[in-house]
C-alpha cells in the first residue's frame, strides 16, 4: 500500500487489509472476484477503499471483458525487449496509447488486444515486424 493514513482524520493509526469482491459485470462480461484493498482507521473507526482499489477494479474489469491487464501488457512488451514507442509502432498505434494502457488510464479494445497477443508469439511477432 502506498498510503497508510486515514483520509478522514489524517491519523496514521490504521489497519491495511481488504476483502474479496464480486465485480459488477456488464452484459457479456464474465464474473470476476477481486481483492479490494481497504484502510480501517482505529482513531475514527471508519473504513475506506485504499488508493489501490481503483487499480484492482480496473484490472478486474479487464479480466471480466476478456482483455489483458495493464501488468500483462507491460510484461509482454518487456519480454519483447521493447520500449513503449517501439511496441506501439509494432502494433500500429501511438506511443501514448500504450502508455495509457499500462497506466490504467485507458482500457484497450478487443482488436488491439488481439494484436498484443499475436505479438507475444514468435510467429506473430515476425509477422507484425514484416508488416511495419
XYZ file of C-alpha atoms in Angstrom:
132
model
C 0.000 0.000 0.000
C 1.235 3.444 -0.860
C -0.650 5.389 1.794
C -1.117 4.299 5.341
C -3.067 7.301 6.557
C -6.757 7.859 7.210
C -8.311 10.134 4.563
C -10.859 11.402 7.130
C -8.858 12.297 10.247
C -5.356 12.053 8.701
C -4.290 9.771 11.531
C -1.764 7.022 10.951
C -3.327 4.507 13.353
C -4.691 2.433 10.507
C -5.027 -1.195 9.563
C -4.440 -2.172 5.953
C -6.429 -5.149 4.732
C -9.096 -5.873 2.183
C -11.887 -8.180 1.134
C -12.882 -10.289 -1.830
C -15.491 -8.587 -4.009
C -17.581 -9.634 -6.984
C -17.216 -7.183 -9.853
C -20.455 -5.582 -11.020
C -20.486 -7.027 -14.517
C -21.976 -5.598 -17.659
C -23.878 -7.818 -20.075
C -21.473 -10.190 -21.825
C -18.742 -9.945 -19.178
C -17.637 -12.999 -17.257
C -17.934 -12.928 -13.455
C -14.744 -11.932 -11.654
C -13.780 -11.882 -7.983
C -11.047 -9.462 -6.982
C -9.237 -8.309 -3.849
C -10.381 -4.819 -2.825
C -7.723 -3.144 -0.631
C -9.158 -1.266 2.360
C -7.921 1.085 5.090
C -9.501 0.840 8.554
C -8.836 3.787 10.862
C -8.596 2.854 14.539
C -8.976 6.509 15.615
C -12.192 7.484 13.794
C -13.420 3.891 13.244
C -14.098 4.350 9.529
C -13.173 2.077 6.630
C -12.151 3.378 3.210
C -11.073 1.949 -0.097
C -7.323 2.322 -0.435
C -5.956 4.317 -3.376
C -5.003 0.996 -4.994
C -8.691 -0.001 -5.106
C -9.139 1.781 -8.449
C -6.306 -0.305 -9.909
C -7.890 -3.507 -8.604
C -11.269 -2.572 -10.112
C -9.649 -1.637 -13.443
C -7.770 -4.940 -13.632
C -10.881 -6.924 -12.672
C -12.851 -5.109 -15.385
C -10.209 -6.035 -17.973
C -10.400 -9.690 -16.909
C -14.211 -9.648 -16.990
C -14.121 -8.312 -20.559
C -11.578 -10.949 -21.585
C -8.786 -8.388 -22.031
C -5.212 -8.329 -20.785
C -4.486 -6.303 -17.659
C -2.020 -3.390 -17.770
C 0.537 -5.540 -15.960
C 0.165 -8.307 -18.553
C 0.531 -5.846 -21.430
C 3.657 -4.341 -19.884
C 5.074 -7.807 -19.254
C 4.593 -8.782 -22.917
C 6.230 -5.532 -24.042
C 9.199 -6.070 -21.728
C 9.511 -9.733 -22.777
C 9.849 -8.436 -26.335
C 12.589 -6.105 -25.073
C 10.777 -3.035 -26.411
C 10.055 0.387 -25.018
C 6.536 1.821 -25.307
C 7.316 3.636 -28.564
C 8.759 0.535 -30.258
C 5.840 -1.590 -29.081
C 3.307 0.980 -30.286
C 4.992 1.156 -33.693
C 4.913 -2.640 -33.963
C 1.171 -2.622 -33.227
C 0.448 0.351 -35.490
C -0.586 2.549 -32.572
C 0.560 5.747 -30.936
C 3.045 5.628 -28.062
C 0.576 7.438 -25.806
C -1.970 4.651 -26.312
C 0.403 2.007 -24.968
C 1.438 4.270 -22.097
C -2.237 4.881 -21.188
C -2.956 1.131 -21.225
C -0.063 0.466 -18.871
C -1.022 3.393 -16.598
C -4.640 2.162 -16.355
C -5.869 5.387 -17.970
C -7.386 3.569 -20.957
C -8.962 0.153 -21.470
C -7.818 -1.362 -24.773
C -10.300 -2.527 -27.378
C -10.538 -6.173 -28.436
C -8.758 -5.734 -31.766
C -5.777 -4.104 -30.051
C -5.677 -6.954 -27.528
C -5.584 -9.448 -30.374
C -2.557 -7.643 -31.793
C -0.806 -7.699 -28.407
C -1.480 -11.434 -28.061
C -0.213 -12.040 -31.615
C 2.944 -10.039 -30.843
C 3.521 -12.272 -27.803
C 4.091 -15.297 -30.056
C 7.302 -15.749 -32.083
C 5.448 -16.274 -35.387
C 3.094 -13.385 -34.706
C 5.958 -11.077 -33.785
C 7.746 -11.871 -37.015
C 4.538 -11.323 -38.997
C 3.957 -7.923 -37.393
C 7.581 -6.901 -37.995
C 7.212 -7.773 -41.683
C 4.077 -5.617 -41.964
C 5.519 -2.468 -40.377
